[in-house]
XYZ file of C-alpha atoms in Angstrom:
454
model
C 52.754 117.119 141.996
C 51.716 118.551 145.145
C 54.505 119.519 147.425
C 52.399 118.476 150.411
C 52.090 115.014 149.184
C 55.778 114.394 148.474
C 56.794 115.759 151.796
C 54.256 113.311 153.472
C 55.712 110.406 151.375
C 59.231 111.541 152.332
C 58.427 111.484 155.956
C 56.805 107.940 155.559
C 59.943 106.677 154.070
C 61.923 108.031 156.920
C 59.684 106.242 159.377
C 60.186 103.063 157.251
C 64.058 103.693 157.667
C 63.656 103.721 161.419
C 61.872 100.274 161.241
C 64.185 98.939 158.689
C 66.594 97.143 161.240
C 63.494 95.086 162.277
C 62.705 93.743 158.726
C 64.346 91.598 156.356
C 64.384 91.983 152.585
C 63.316 89.598 149.958
C 64.739 86.293 148.859
C 68.131 86.897 147.007
C 69.146 84.449 144.260
C 72.054 84.743 141.887
C 71.754 84.263 138.235
C 73.661 81.489 136.405
C 77.308 82.188 135.790
C 77.534 80.055 132.584
C 79.096 81.792 129.718
C 81.274 83.940 132.015
C 84.695 84.885 130.712
C 86.563 83.779 133.907
C 90.099 84.047 132.089
C 89.547 87.804 131.530
C 91.573 90.152 133.831
C 88.445 92.715 133.703
C 86.420 92.161 136.959
C 82.831 91.355 136.661
C 80.244 93.733 138.218
C 77.324 92.467 140.338
C 74.088 94.495 140.224
C 71.143 94.047 142.488
C 67.690 93.660 140.818
C 64.614 94.028 143.063
C 61.264 92.827 141.822
C 57.794 91.998 142.777
C 57.743 89.122 140.146
C 58.086 85.618 141.369
C 59.698 82.845 139.408
C 56.571 81.039 138.284
C 55.109 84.256 136.846
C 58.421 85.636 135.221
C 60.849 82.672 134.665
C 63.781 84.554 136.046
C 66.263 81.809 136.234
C 66.316 81.257 132.341
C 65.807 84.870 131.712
C 68.821 86.124 133.703
C 70.909 83.178 132.601
C 70.397 84.456 128.999
C 71.346 87.975 129.775
C 74.589 86.913 131.653
C 75.464 84.787 128.843
C 75.246 87.706 126.485
C 76.787 90.142 129.065
C 79.485 87.899 130.832
C 80.828 90.774 132.741
C 77.587 91.588 134.487
C 76.205 89.374 137.261
C 72.618 89.901 138.129
C 71.661 89.354 141.909
C 67.872 88.908 141.884
C 65.823 89.770 144.947
C 62.318 88.759 144.966
C 60.358 90.983 147.344
C 57.156 88.831 147.477
C 57.071 85.101 146.720
C 53.384 85.335 146.106
C 53.693 88.263 143.697
C 52.016 90.689 146.111
C 52.858 94.089 144.628
C 51.904 96.012 147.737
C 54.206 93.884 149.975
C 56.963 94.135 147.356
C 56.660 98.035 147.303
C 56.956 98.227 151.191
C 59.821 95.906 151.207
C 61.335 98.010 148.434
C 60.947 101.220 150.495
C 62.552 99.521 153.383
C 65.564 98.357 151.302
C 66.199 102.153 150.185
C 65.589 103.733 153.523
C 68.191 101.173 155.049
C 70.805 101.833 152.474
C 70.842 98.502 150.737
C 72.405 98.176 147.347
C 69.876 99.108 144.667
C 70.411 98.981 140.965
C 67.569 97.686 139.025
C 64.003 98.603 140.274
C 60.952 97.173 138.946
C 57.423 98.905 139.410
C 54.107 97.259 138.621
C 51.889 100.480 138.122
C 52.254 104.200 137.270
C 51.386 105.329 140.891
C 54.416 103.375 142.480
C 56.795 104.450 139.440
C 55.703 108.081 139.736
C 56.009 108.437 143.435
C 59.315 106.831 143.566
C 60.628 109.210 140.690
C 59.275 112.103 142.836
C 61.059 111.004 145.879
C 64.483 110.837 143.984
C 64.695 107.179 144.304
C 64.935 106.468 140.417
C 67.436 107.998 138.167
C 66.767 109.436 134.625
C 67.980 107.372 131.759
C 67.632 109.822 129.068
C 71.633 110.026 128.370
C 71.630 106.239 127.780
C 68.573 106.449 125.479
C 70.247 109.188 123.481
C 73.512 107.397 123.204
C 71.948 104.398 121.780
C 69.919 106.490 119.456
C 66.434 105.374 119.557
C 63.018 106.914 120.627
C 61.099 105.273 123.402
C 57.475 106.100 122.032
C 58.579 104.468 118.593
C 60.507 101.397 120.035
C 57.819 100.721 122.703
C 53.867 100.780 122.905
C 54.088 102.541 126.453
C 55.431 105.975 126.773
C 57.131 106.220 130.349
C 57.911 109.860 130.296
C 57.396 112.004 133.381
C 58.056 115.631 133.307
C 60.095 115.549 130.019
C 62.438 112.816 131.184
C 62.604 109.079 130.937
C 62.993 107.088 134.287
C 62.002 103.559 132.983
C 61.541 101.221 130.001
C 58.320 99.120 129.766
C 58.280 95.340 130.090
C 55.122 93.496 129.504
C 52.047 94.797 127.653
C 48.695 94.270 129.026
C 46.074 96.385 127.327
C 42.477 96.263 128.048
C 40.174 94.719 125.572
C 36.744 93.075 125.191
C 36.227 89.478 125.827
C 33.401 88.061 123.583
C 31.251 84.942 123.684
C 31.649 83.950 120.103
C 28.708 81.608 120.258
C 26.507 84.392 121.412
C 27.772 86.433 118.693
C 26.964 83.856 116.078
C 23.440 83.232 117.465
C 22.758 87.004 117.205
C 24.166 87.153 113.614
C 27.066 89.492 114.820
C 30.604 89.626 113.322
C 33.628 90.082 115.584
C 34.531 93.678 115.716
C 37.865 94.615 114.547
C 37.417 98.443 114.925
C 34.281 99.837 116.739
C 32.818 102.800 118.583
C 31.202 102.948 122.041
C 27.927 103.533 120.193
C 28.396 100.233 118.328
C 29.472 98.528 121.467
C 26.306 99.550 123.156
C 24.265 98.352 120.222
C 26.107 94.915 120.355
C 25.342 94.651 124.022
C 21.660 95.314 123.321
C 21.479 92.754 120.474
C 23.256 90.093 122.660
C 20.933 90.539 125.595
C 18.400 87.612 125.982
C 16.384 86.068 128.781
C 19.443 83.952 129.784
C 22.320 86.498 129.620
C 22.989 90.153 129.677
C 25.091 91.830 126.748
C 27.794 93.075 128.956
C 29.139 93.065 132.556
C 30.977 95.998 134.062
C 33.081 95.112 137.121
C 33.236 98.468 138.678
C 33.301 100.885 140.294
C 32.991 99.376 143.688
C 34.424 100.184 146.975
C 36.413 102.984 145.623
C 38.209 100.537 143.281
C 38.016 99.481 139.588
C 37.468 103.192 138.606
C 38.486 102.305 135.038
C 34.857 101.732 134.568
C 34.217 105.316 135.337
C 36.315 106.706 132.639
C 35.421 104.336 129.705
C 35.163 107.213 127.048
C 38.214 109.098 128.497
C 40.361 106.012 128.405
C 39.815 105.942 124.548
C 41.819 109.069 124.116
C 45.665 109.670 123.730
C 45.877 112.276 126.511
C 43.975 113.619 129.553
C 42.478 110.180 130.442
C 42.505 110.792 134.234
C 40.207 112.439 136.606
C 42.784 114.944 137.321
C 45.006 116.633 134.593
C 48.748 116.744 134.633
C 48.589 120.276 135.974
C 46.726 119.292 138.847
C 43.117 120.620 137.911
C 39.971 118.660 137.658
C 39.245 116.895 134.364
C 35.626 116.180 135.330
C 34.255 118.868 133.123
C 35.355 116.937 130.109
C 32.436 115.842 127.967
C 33.832 112.420 127.939
C 33.408 112.076 131.565
C 29.747 112.791 131.214
C 29.472 110.502 128.256
C 30.722 107.685 130.393
C 27.939 108.511 133.014
C 25.180 108.585 130.162
C 26.553 105.276 128.605
C 26.296 103.303 131.902
C 23.044 104.833 132.757
C 21.567 103.990 129.279
C 22.733 100.484 129.101
C 21.521 99.531 132.604
C 18.311 101.425 132.952
C 16.994 101.934 129.413
C 18.604 98.968 127.210
C 18.768 96.802 130.038
C 21.867 95.258 128.356
C 24.313 95.632 131.421
C 24.200 93.537 134.508
C 22.560 95.623 137.287
C 24.839 97.446 139.667
C 22.724 96.317 142.433
C 23.225 92.754 141.498
C 27.004 93.200 141.220
C 27.163 94.672 144.853
C 24.524 92.550 146.747
C 25.614 89.152 145.072
C 29.532 90.008 144.932
C 29.651 89.188 141.219
C 32.900 88.748 139.577
C 33.899 89.031 135.893
C 35.369 85.549 135.577
C 32.180 83.909 136.837
C 30.146 86.178 134.628
C 32.029 85.472 131.520
C 32.955 81.891 131.920
C 29.425 81.065 133.445
C 27.963 82.693 130.275
C 25.937 85.308 132.230
C 27.296 87.978 130.095
C 28.235 87.833 126.387
C 31.000 90.620 126.671
C 33.163 91.731 129.363
C 35.590 94.681 129.256
C 38.850 93.722 131.089
C 42.664 93.730 131.113
C 44.619 91.251 128.918
C 46.121 89.668 132.191
C 43.257 87.349 131.187
C 45.293 85.827 128.207
C 46.557 83.145 130.495
C 42.887 82.179 131.157
C 41.160 82.693 127.786
C 40.994 78.891 126.925
C 39.678 78.103 130.448
C 41.151 76.956 133.502
C 40.495 74.078 135.996
C 38.445 76.642 138.182
C 36.730 78.181 135.158
C 36.323 75.648 132.330
C 35.408 76.904 128.931
C 32.193 75.621 127.304
C 31.975 78.015 124.257
C 34.254 79.811 121.727
C 36.046 83.002 122.704
C 37.066 86.079 120.596
C 38.729 89.222 121.340
C 37.570 92.843 120.295
C 39.702 95.990 120.760
C 38.710 98.588 123.252
C 36.059 100.817 121.643
C 36.981 104.529 120.372
C 34.631 107.400 120.659
C 34.177 108.234 117.039
C 34.641 106.447 113.851
C 37.164 108.878 112.549
C 39.502 108.617 115.704
C 42.760 106.916 115.403
C 41.679 104.181 117.893
C 43.874 101.563 119.591
C 44.194 103.750 122.899
C 43.323 101.711 125.984
C 44.289 101.471 129.560
C 47.493 99.389 129.899
C 49.338 97.901 132.747
C 53.109 97.170 132.315
C 56.199 96.636 134.421
C 58.166 99.837 134.755
C 61.996 98.798 134.569
C 64.173 101.610 136.186
C 67.656 102.266 137.393
C 68.162 103.390 140.998
C 69.350 106.782 141.602
C 71.941 105.478 144.236
C 73.243 102.850 142.026
C 77.092 102.793 141.309
C 76.454 100.690 138.214
C 74.080 102.773 136.278
C 75.320 101.799 132.981
C 75.198 98.038 133.667
C 71.701 98.428 135.221
C 70.522 100.270 132.175
C 72.103 97.587 129.812
C 69.839 94.989 131.820
C 66.644 96.901 131.488
C 67.167 97.586 127.682
C 67.862 94.040 127.109
C 65.146 92.705 129.347
C 62.514 94.900 127.742
C 63.502 93.810 124.115
C 65.016 90.362 123.717
C 64.557 89.485 127.167
C 60.865 89.486 126.768
C 61.130 86.857 124.159
C 63.383 84.473 126.201
C 60.961 85.098 129.289
C 58.058 83.961 127.159
C 55.453 84.834 129.816
C 53.848 88.083 128.549
C 53.309 90.174 125.230
C 56.150 92.667 125.133
C 55.820 96.406 125.056
C 58.613 96.271 122.620
C 57.570 97.029 118.957
C 60.663 95.122 117.596
C 59.319 91.763 118.274
C 58.910 89.738 114.910
C 55.614 88.275 114.095
C 57.162 84.788 114.485
C 58.224 85.507 117.977
C 54.899 87.311 118.746
C 52.965 84.178 117.615
C 55.237 81.903 119.476
C 54.613 83.794 122.822
C 50.790 83.695 122.073
C 51.004 80.086 121.424
C 52.928 79.383 124.651
C 50.462 81.431 126.682
C 47.430 79.750 125.326
C 48.947 76.446 125.570
C 48.875 76.912 129.299
C 45.079 76.789 129.182
C 42.616 73.887 129.185
C 41.257 74.347 125.758
C 43.224 76.595 123.670
C 41.598 75.611 120.551
C 38.388 77.423 121.591
C 40.126 80.683 121.450
C 40.242 82.790 118.234
C 43.845 83.514 118.076
C 43.757 85.770 115.032
C 41.566 88.219 116.805
C 43.667 88.194 119.856
C 46.835 88.907 117.989
C 45.183 91.801 116.084
C 43.957 93.525 119.298
C 47.321 93.043 120.967
C 49.460 94.274 118.201
C 47.336 97.402 117.331
C 46.748 98.515 121.196
C 48.281 101.644 122.324
C 48.768 103.159 125.756
C 47.761 106.648 126.501
C 50.232 109.240 127.934
C 51.009 108.703 131.562
C 49.582 111.232 133.976
C 51.360 110.971 137.313
C 48.719 110.044 140.026
C 47.911 112.579 142.791
C 48.435 111.690 146.401
C 44.653 112.003 147.287
C 43.682 109.584 144.438
C 41.966 107.099 146.741
C 39.774 110.101 148.058
C 38.841 110.967 144.576
C 37.827 107.467 143.757
C 35.703 107.238 146.745
C 33.719 110.339 145.984
C 33.363 109.410 142.288
C 32.256 105.973 143.337
C 29.741 107.352 145.919
C 27.993 109.549 143.448
C 27.915 107.068 140.613
C 26.097 104.829 143.132
C 23.626 107.549 143.924
C 22.808 107.955 140.140
C 22.552 104.276 139.128
C 20.481 103.366 142.136
C 17.988 106.063 141.274
C 18.784 108.558 143.977
C 19.814 111.317 141.584
C 19.894 112.162 138.023
C 23.055 112.471 135.490
C 23.051 116.363 135.693
C 23.016 116.213 139.426
C 25.657 113.465 139.508
C 27.973 115.521 137.398
C 27.578 118.694 139.248
C 27.985 117.313 142.696
C 31.041 115.106 141.597
C 32.724 118.065 140.196
C 32.167 120.223 143.519
C 33.234 117.470 145.850
C 36.234 116.729 143.652
C 37.205 120.347 143.459
C 37.074 120.634 147.315
C 39.400 117.703 147.696
C 41.889 119.339 145.185
C 41.764 122.666 146.863
C 42.310 121.148 150.277
C 45.458 119.496 148.918
C 47.147 122.488 147.479
């Protein structure tokens, strides 16, 4: 982490502190007290839980009631930081709460950047002593390894790996099987065979406007480590051959194979992956498994075909496979908490048994039984319009075998990098420069940004 960045963020948090008196926190609701041992002489502890998750998405009332029944000496006071589930709003309110000295015990972060930044600011406590006392290994118990600088500051909640949505009807028409293990070369071949006069073989939703840069590190993201544009030591990773491989794949599929929706159409027509997939304009779409709740179709996007799921492609047939971009909730203990042990008990319970009680997402926890896993999947699909059109077996197979790459804490100037990489890609895909020039100029511009931020 660059010293310049953290001093800037710290200064920002002090500014937030000055404004804290003018801003309220989130909605606070206490969990159920059923099951409390009111006759005991031991006093119950109340811990505050600040989260971006709203009730409809996270089923907090039932979840917290179950925890309090199992731990009758711990009351959980829930603070919902954004009723609409807006993670940016929630993070701003959390910073205000920290700057104004509010009680903080359990913190929930929605992405690696928010998590890593608050760790660096000293807002989050390491939990290694609790993990060691309990005697388990995080990267064995969970699919997401949350380690930062040799310490653990969070346990992962939900598990949303990226995967490939497949129009099963289109595959049947092309005589193609649903892949259970495949490479990028095979993915490209599938897209080529699936392309007809009526639809493209695949649709890539990014990059665009400096966002959705996951689509500029396709091959990198199939690896266990070094999956970002900047390495953990702060040096550029754009000389990695897998960055060039991604450029080559994107160019070949659009310009030579003509199997991918043209980038110019995506930008000019403001296309979206939901419309492209459910409207059957693309046979495959690479996207995150937050789409689980929509796989069977919705009122807005009804499903008129059968859907299957394939894993994120790997680079070589001999590779271990399963690695993919993953989103999760990082469950942490606040550094200033006076009840760290109780807060830890909650995050450990919530990221294991609590995920089953909640029933809203696939857990990162590896200890979930096949029966519970199936029950959660059934519950998620049951909320869609036509769950019978989803190939549940392929979905379960992908979700069970997906793995998260190692976390590389994001740099402060990440948005600058994204903008540059996006700009140079556009020049390439719109015919203004070749792949060699794109690679060279992107490396030079990114290095300049890195040097300016040392």
